[in-house]
PDB file of C-alpha atoms in Angstrom:
ATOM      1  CA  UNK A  18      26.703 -65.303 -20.208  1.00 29.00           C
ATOM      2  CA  UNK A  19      29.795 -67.720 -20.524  1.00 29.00           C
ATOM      3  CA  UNK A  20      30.978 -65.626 -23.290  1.00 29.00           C
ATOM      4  CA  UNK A  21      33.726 -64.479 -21.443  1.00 29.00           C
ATOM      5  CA  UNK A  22      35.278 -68.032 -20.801  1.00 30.00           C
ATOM      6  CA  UNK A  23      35.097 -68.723 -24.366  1.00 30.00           C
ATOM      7  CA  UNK A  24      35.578 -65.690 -26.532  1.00 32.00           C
ATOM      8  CA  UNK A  25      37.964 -63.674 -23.994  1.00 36.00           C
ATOM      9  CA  UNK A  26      40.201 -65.811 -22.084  1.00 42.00           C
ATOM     10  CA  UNK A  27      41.722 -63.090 -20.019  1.00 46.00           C
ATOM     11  CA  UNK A  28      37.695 -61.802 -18.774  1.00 48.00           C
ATOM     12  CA  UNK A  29      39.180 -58.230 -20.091  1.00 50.00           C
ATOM     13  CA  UNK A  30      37.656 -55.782 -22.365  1.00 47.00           C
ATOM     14  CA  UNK A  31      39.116 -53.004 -23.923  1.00 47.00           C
ATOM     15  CA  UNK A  32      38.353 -51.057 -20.861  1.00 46.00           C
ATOM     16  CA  UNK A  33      38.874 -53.689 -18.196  1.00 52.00           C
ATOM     17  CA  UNK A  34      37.383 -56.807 -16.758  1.00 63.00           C
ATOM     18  CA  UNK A  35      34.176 -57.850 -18.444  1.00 71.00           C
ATOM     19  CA  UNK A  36      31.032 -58.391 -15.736  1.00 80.00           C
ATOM     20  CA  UNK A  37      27.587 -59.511 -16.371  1.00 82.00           C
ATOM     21  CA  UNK A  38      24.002 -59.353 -14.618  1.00 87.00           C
ATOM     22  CA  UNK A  39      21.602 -61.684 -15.456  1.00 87.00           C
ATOM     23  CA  UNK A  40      18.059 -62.509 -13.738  1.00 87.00           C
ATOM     24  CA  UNK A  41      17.034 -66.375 -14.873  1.00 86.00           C
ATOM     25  CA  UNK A  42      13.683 -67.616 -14.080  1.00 82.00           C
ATOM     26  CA  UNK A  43      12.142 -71.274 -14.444  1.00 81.00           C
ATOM     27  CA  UNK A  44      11.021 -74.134 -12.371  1.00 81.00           C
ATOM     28  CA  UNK A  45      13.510 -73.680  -9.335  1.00 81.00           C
ATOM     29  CA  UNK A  46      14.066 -76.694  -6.469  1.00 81.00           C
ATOM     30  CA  UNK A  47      14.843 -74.308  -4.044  1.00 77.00           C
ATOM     31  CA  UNK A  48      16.396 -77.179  -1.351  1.00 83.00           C
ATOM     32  CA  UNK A  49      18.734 -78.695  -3.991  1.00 87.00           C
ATOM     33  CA  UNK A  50      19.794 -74.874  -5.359  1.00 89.00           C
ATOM     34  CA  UNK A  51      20.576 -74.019  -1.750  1.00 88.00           C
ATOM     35  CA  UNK A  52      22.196 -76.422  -1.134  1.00 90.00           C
ATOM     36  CA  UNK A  53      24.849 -76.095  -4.224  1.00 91.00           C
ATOM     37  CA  UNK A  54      25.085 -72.392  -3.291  1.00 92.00           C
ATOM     38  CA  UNK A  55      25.953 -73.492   0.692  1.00 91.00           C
ATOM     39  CA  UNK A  56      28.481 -75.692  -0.627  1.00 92.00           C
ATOM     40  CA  UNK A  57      30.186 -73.749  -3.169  1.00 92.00           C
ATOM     41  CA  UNK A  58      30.276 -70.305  -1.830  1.00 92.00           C
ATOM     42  CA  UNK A  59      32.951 -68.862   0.276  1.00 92.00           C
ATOM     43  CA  UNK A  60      30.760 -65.665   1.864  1.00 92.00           C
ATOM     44  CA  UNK A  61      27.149 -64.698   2.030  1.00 93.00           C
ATOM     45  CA  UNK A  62      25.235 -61.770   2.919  1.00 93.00           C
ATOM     46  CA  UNK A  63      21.822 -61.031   4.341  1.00 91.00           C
ATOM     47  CA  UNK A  64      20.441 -58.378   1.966  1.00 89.00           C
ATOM     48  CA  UNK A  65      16.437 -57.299   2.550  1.00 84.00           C
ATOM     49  CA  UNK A  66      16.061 -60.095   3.811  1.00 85.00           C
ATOM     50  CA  UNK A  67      17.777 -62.234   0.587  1.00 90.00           C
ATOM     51  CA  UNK A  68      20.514 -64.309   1.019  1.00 93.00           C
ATOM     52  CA  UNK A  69      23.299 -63.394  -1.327  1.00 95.00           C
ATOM     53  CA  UNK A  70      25.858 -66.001  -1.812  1.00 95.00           C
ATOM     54  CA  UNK A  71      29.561 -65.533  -3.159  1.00 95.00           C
ATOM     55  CA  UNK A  72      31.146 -67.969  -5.272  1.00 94.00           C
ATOM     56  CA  UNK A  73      34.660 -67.568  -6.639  1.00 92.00           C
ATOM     57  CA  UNK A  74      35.041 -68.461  -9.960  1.00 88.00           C
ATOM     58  CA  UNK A  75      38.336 -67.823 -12.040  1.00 83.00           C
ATOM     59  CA  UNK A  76      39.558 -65.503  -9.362  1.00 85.00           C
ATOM     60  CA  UNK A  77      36.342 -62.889  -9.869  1.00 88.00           C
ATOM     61  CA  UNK A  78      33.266 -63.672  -7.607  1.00 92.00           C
ATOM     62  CA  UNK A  79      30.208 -64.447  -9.012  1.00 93.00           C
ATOM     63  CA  UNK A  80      27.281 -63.473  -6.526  1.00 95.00           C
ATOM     64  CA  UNK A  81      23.748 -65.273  -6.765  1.00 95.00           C
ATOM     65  CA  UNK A  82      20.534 -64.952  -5.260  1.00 94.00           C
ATOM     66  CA  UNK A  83      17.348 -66.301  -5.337  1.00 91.00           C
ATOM     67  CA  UNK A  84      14.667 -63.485  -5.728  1.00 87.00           C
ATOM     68  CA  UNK A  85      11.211 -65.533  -5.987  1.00 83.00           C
ATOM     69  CA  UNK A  86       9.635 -68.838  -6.062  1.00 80.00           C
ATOM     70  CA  UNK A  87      11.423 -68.980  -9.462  1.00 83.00           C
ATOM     71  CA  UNK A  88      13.895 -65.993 -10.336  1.00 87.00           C
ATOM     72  CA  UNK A  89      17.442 -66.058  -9.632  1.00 91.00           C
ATOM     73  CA  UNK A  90      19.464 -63.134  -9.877  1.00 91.00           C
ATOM     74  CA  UNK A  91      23.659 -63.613 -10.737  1.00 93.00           C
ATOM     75  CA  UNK A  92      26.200 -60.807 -11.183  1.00 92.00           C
ATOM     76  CA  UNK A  93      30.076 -61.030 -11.728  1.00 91.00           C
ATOM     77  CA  UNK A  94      30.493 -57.146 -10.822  1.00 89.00           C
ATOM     78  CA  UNK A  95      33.046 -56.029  -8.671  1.00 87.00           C
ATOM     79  CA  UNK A  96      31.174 -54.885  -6.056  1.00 88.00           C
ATOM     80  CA  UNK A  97      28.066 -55.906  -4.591  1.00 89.00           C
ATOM     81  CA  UNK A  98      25.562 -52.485  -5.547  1.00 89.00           C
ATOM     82  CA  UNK A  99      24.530 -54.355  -8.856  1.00 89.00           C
ATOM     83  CA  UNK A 100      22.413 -57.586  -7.101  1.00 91.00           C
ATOM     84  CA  UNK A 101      21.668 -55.282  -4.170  1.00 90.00           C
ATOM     85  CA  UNK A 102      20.072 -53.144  -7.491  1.00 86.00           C
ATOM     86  CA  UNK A 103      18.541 -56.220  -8.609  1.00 86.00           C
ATOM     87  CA  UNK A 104      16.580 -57.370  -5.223  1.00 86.00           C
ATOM     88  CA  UNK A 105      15.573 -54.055  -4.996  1.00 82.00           C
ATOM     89  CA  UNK A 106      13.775 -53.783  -8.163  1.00 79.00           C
ATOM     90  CA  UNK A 107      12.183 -57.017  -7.831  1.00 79.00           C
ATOM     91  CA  UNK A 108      11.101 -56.335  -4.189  1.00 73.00           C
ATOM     92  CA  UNK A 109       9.418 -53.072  -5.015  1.00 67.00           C
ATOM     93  CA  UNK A 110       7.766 -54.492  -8.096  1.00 55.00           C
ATOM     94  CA  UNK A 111       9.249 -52.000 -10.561  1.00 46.00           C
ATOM     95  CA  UNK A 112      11.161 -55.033 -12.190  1.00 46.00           C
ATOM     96  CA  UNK A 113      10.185 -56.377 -14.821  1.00 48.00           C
ATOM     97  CA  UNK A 114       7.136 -54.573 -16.834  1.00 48.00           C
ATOM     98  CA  UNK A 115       7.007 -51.511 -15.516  1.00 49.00           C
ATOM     99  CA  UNK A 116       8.854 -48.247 -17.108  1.00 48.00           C
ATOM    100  CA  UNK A 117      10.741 -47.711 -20.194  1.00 42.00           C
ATOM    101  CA  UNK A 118      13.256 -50.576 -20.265  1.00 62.00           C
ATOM    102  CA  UNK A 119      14.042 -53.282 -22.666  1.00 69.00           C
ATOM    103  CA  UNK A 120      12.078 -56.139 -21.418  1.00 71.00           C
ATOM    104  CA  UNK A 121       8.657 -53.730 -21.137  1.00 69.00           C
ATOM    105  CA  UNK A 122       9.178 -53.056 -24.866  1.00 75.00           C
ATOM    106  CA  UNK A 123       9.690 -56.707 -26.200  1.00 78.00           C
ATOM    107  CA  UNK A 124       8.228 -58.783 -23.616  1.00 77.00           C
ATOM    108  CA  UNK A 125       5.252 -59.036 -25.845  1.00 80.00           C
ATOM    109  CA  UNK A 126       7.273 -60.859 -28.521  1.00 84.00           C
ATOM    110  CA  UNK A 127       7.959 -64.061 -26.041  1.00 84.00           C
ATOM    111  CA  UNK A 128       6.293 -66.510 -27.629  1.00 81.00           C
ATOM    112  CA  UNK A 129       3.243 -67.909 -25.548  1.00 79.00           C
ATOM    113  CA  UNK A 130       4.446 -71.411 -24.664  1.00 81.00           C
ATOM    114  CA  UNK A 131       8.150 -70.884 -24.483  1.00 84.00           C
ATOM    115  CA  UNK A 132      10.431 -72.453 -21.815  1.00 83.00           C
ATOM    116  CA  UNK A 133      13.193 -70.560 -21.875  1.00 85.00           C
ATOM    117  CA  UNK A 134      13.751 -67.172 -23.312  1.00 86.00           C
ATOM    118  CA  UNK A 135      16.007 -63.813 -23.288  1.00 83.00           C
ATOM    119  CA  UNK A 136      16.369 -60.846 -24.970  1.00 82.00           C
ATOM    120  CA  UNK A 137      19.116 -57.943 -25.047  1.00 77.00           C
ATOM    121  CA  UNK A 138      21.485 -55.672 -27.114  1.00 72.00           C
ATOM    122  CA  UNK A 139      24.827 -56.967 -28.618  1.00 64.00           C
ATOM    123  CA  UNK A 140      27.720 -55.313 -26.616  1.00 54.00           C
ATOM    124  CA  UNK A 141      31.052 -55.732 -25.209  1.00 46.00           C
ATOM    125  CA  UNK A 142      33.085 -58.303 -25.266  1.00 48.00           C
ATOM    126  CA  UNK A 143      31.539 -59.138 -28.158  1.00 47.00           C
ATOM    127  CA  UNK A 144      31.375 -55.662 -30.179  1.00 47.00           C
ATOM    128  CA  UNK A 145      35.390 -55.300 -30.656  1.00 51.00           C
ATOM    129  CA  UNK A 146      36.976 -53.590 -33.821  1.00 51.00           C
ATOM    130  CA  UNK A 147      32.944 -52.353 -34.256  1.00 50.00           C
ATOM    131  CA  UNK A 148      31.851 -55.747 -35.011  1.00 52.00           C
ATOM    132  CA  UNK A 149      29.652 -58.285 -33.914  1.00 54.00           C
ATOM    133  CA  UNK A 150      31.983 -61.824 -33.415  1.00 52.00           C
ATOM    134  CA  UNK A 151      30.592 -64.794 -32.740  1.00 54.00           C
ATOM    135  CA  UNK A 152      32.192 -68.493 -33.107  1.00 51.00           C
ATOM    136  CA  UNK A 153      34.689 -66.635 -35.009  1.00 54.00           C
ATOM    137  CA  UNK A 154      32.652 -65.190 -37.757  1.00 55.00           C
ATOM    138  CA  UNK A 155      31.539 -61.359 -38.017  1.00 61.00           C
ATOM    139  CA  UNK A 156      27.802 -60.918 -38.055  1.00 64.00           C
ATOM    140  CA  UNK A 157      26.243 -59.078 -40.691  1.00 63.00           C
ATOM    141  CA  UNK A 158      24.254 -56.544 -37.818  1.00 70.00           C
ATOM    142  CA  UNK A 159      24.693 -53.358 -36.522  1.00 70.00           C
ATOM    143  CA  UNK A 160      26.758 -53.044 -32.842  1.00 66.00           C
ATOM    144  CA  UNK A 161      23.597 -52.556 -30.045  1.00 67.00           C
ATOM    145  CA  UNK A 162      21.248 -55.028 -32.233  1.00 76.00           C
ATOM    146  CA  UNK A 163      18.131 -55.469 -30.109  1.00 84.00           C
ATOM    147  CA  UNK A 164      17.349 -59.817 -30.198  1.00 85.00           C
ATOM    148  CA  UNK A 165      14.547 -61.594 -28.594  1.00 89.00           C
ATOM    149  CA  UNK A 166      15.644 -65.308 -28.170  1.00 89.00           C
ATOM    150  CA  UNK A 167      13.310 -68.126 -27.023  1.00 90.00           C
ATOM    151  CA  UNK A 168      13.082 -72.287 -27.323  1.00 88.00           C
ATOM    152  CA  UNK A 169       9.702 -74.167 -27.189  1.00 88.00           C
ATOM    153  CA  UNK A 170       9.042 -77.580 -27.298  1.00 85.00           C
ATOM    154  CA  UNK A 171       7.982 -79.173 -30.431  1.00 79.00           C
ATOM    155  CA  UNK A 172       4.413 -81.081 -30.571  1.00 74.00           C
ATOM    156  CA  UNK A 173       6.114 -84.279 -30.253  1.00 71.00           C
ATOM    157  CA  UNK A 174       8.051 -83.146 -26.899  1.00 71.00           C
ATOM    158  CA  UNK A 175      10.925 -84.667 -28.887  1.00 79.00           C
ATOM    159  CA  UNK A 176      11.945 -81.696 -30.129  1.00 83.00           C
ATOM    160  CA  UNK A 177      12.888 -77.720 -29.441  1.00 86.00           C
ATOM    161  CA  UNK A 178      12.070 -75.064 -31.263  1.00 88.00           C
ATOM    162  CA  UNK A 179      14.773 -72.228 -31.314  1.00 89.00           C
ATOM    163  CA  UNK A 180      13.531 -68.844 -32.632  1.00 92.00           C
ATOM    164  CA  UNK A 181      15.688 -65.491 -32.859  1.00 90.00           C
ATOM    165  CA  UNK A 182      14.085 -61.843 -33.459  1.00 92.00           C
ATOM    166  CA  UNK A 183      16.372 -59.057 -34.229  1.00 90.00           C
ATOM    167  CA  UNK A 184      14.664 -55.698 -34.495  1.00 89.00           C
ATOM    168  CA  UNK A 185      15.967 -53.484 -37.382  1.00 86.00           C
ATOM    169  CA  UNK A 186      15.872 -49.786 -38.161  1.00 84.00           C
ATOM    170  CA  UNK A 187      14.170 -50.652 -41.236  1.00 88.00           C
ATOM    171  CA  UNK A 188      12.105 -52.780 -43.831  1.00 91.00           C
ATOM    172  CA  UNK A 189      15.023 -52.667 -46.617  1.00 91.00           C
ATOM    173  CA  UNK A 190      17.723 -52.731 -43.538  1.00 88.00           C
ATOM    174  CA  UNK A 191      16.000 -56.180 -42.409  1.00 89.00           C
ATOM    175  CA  UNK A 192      16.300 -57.022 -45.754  1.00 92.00           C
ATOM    176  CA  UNK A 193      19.792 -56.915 -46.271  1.00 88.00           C
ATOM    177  CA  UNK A 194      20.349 -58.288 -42.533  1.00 87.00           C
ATOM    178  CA  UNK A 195      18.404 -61.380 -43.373  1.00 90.00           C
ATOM    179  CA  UNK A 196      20.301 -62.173 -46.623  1.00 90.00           C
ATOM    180  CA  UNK A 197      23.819 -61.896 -45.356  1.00 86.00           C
ATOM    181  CA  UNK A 198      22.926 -63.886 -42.177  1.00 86.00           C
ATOM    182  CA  UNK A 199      21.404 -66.376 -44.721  1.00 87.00           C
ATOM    183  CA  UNK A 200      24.602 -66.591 -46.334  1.00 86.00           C
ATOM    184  CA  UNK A 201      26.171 -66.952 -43.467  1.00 82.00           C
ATOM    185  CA  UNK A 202      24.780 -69.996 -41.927  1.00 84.00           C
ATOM    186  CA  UNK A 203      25.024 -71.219 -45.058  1.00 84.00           C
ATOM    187  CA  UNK A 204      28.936 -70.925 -45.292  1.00 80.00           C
ATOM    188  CA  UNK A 205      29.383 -72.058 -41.418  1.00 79.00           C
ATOM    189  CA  UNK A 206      27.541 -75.300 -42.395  1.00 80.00           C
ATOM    190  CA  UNK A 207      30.908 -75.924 -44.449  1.00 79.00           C
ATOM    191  CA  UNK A 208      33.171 -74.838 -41.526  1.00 76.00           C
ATOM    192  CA  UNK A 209      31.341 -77.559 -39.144  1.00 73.00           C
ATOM    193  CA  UNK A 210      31.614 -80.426 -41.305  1.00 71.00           C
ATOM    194  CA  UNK A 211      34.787 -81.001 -40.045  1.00 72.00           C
ATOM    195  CA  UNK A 212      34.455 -80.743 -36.266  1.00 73.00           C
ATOM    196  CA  UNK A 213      34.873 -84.259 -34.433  1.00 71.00           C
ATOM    197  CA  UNK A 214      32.021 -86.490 -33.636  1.00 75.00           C
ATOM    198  CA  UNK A 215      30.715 -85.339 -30.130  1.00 74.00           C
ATOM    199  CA  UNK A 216      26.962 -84.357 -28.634  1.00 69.00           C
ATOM    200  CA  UNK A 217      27.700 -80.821 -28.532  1.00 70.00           C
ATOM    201  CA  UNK A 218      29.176 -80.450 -32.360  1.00 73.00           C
ATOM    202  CA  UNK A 219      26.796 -82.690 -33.736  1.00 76.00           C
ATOM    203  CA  UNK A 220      24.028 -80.555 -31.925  1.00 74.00           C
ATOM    204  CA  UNK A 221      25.123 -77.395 -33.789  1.00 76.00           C
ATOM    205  CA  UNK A 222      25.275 -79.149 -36.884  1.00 79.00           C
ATOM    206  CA  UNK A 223      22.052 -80.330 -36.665  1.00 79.00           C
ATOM    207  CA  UNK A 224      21.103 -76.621 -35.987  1.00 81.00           C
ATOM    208  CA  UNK A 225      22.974 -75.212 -38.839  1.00 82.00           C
ATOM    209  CA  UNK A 226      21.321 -77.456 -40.981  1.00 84.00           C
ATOM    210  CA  UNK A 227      17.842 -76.684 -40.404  1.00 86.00           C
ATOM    211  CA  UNK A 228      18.231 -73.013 -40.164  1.00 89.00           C
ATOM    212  CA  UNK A 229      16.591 -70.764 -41.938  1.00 91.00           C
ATOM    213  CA  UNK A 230      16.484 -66.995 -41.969  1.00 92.00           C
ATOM    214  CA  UNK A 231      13.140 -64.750 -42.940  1.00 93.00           C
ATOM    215  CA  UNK A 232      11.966 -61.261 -42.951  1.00 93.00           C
ATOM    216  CA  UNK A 233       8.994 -59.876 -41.717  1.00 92.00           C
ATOM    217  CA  UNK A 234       8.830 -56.197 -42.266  1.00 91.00           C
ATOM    218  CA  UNK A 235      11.415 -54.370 -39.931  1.00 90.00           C
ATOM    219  CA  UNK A 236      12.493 -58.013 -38.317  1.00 91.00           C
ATOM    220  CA  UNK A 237      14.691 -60.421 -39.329  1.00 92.00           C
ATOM    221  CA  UNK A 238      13.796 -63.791 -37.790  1.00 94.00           C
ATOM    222  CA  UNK A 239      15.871 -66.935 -37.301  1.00 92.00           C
ATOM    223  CA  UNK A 240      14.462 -70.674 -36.873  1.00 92.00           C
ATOM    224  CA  UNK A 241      16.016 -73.983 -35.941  1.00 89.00           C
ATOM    225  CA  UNK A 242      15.101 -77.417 -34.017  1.00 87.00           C
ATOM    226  CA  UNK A 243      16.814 -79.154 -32.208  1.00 81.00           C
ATOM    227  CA  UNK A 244      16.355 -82.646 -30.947  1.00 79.00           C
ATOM    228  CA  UNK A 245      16.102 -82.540 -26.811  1.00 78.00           C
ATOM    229  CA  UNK A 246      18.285 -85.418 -27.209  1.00 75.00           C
ATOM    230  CA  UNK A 247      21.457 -83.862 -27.679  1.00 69.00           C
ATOM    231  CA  UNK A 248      20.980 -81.855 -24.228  1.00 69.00           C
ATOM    232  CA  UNK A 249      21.242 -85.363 -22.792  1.00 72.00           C
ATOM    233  CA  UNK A 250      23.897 -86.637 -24.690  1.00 71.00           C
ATOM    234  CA  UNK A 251      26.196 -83.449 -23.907  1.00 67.00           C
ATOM    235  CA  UNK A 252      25.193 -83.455 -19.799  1.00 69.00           C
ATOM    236  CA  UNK A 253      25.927 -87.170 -19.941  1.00 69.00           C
ATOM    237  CA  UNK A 254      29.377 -86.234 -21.762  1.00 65.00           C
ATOM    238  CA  UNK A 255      29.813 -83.552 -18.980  1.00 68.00           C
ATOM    239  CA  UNK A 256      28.962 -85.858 -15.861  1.00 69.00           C
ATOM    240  CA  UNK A 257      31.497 -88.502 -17.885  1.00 69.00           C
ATOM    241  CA  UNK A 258      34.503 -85.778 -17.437  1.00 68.00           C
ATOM    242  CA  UNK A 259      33.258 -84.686 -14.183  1.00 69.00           C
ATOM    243  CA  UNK A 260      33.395 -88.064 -13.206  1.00 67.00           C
ATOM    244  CA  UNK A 261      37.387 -88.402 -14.444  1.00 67.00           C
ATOM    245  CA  UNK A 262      38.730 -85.382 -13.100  1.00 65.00           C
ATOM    246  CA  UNK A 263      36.887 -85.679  -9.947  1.00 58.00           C
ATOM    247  CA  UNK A 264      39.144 -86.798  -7.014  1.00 61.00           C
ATOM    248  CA  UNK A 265      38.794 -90.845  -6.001  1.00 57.00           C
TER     249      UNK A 265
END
């Protein structure tokens, strides 16, 4: 969800400013998350009994909430009816595997022992000119490709496993997905080779280089590791610049 940040610098779309809803869930500290929100928000707002807590950000506030013992719901929408949307589904239990949505179709697919996961169809901002962009490169897929994205640890607890499902409309459409994406990663693997030496570009070179693209009938399935090392190495780089800019 910082795709706006990085691929549209402005936050506009072709129709306007770009806003996002997300629900993340996890092992929460609830003291330590409360108290970031208390110190970084500007406004908050009892809402059934949630508190909702503003936070500007790039002149657009982002509003977050803590739902349950470990769901937290953020939106960047103008106005406030798209959390207060978001509470409510969660409070009366029709959120998340109930009905004809999204996540009660693919929730299945999560893989067992997966820490972190996600799933959703390609859109705006990153569907311009009827194309998928990412990192600068046009993705072989159709615009509203359904994924299902998820990282487990590896058996040595040394390593993550990243998997990627996208659901085609076909067995021969898969097909072609999976050999153009193939081709792909294999052509960005030259484009990387020259980025500097730093945690976060040496992390997606490592992924590049273990990628590897299959089929399996009317899915087209990506696989990488990555070391959990290079999470440390880039939040240590991060605290190191945090540490410079902050005031003395």
């Amino acid at each position: 969800m910082l795709v706006t940040a990085k691929y549209l610098p402005s936050g506009l779309g072709p129709n306007g400013p770009v806003a996002y809803s997300m629900v993340l869930r996890g092992k929460i500290t609830g003291e330590k998350l409360n108290h970031w929100l208390e110190a970084n928000s500007n406004q908050r707002e009892n809402y059934e009994g949630k508190i909702i807590y503003d936070i500007p950000s790039q002149g657009r506030t982002v509003r977050v909430c803590q739902i349950g013992y470990d769901m937290v719901a953020i939106s960047n929408f103008p106005t406030p009816e798209m959390i207060h949307s978001m509470i409510d589904r969660h409070r009366t239990a029709a959120w998340p595997l109930t009905g004809s949505t999204l996540l009660s179709r693919h929730y299945h697919d999560i893989p067992l022992l997966a820490v972190a996961w996600g799933m959703g169809q390609i859109g705006l901002p990153l569907t311009q000119s009827g194309a998928i962009h990412i990192f600068g490169f046009d993705l072989p897929l159709p615009v509203d490709s359904t994924f299902v994205a998820s990282i487990a640890p590896g058996l040595s607890l040394k390593t993550l496993h990243l998997r990627i499902e996208e659901f085609s409309k076909s067995e021969d459409a898969a097909a072609s997905e999976a050999a153009a994406l193939a081709t792909l990663i294999t052509a960005a693997r030259q484009f990387t080779a020259p980025l500097g030496e730093n945690p976060a570009n040496e992390g997606l070179k490592d992924l590049l280089q273990n990628a590897a693209v299959t089929q399996d009938h009317a899915k087209v399935i990506i696989k990488a590791d990555l070391p959990t090392s290079v999470f440390s190495s880039i939040a240590a780089q991060e605290k190191n610049e945090l540490d410079k800019t902050a005031p003395q």
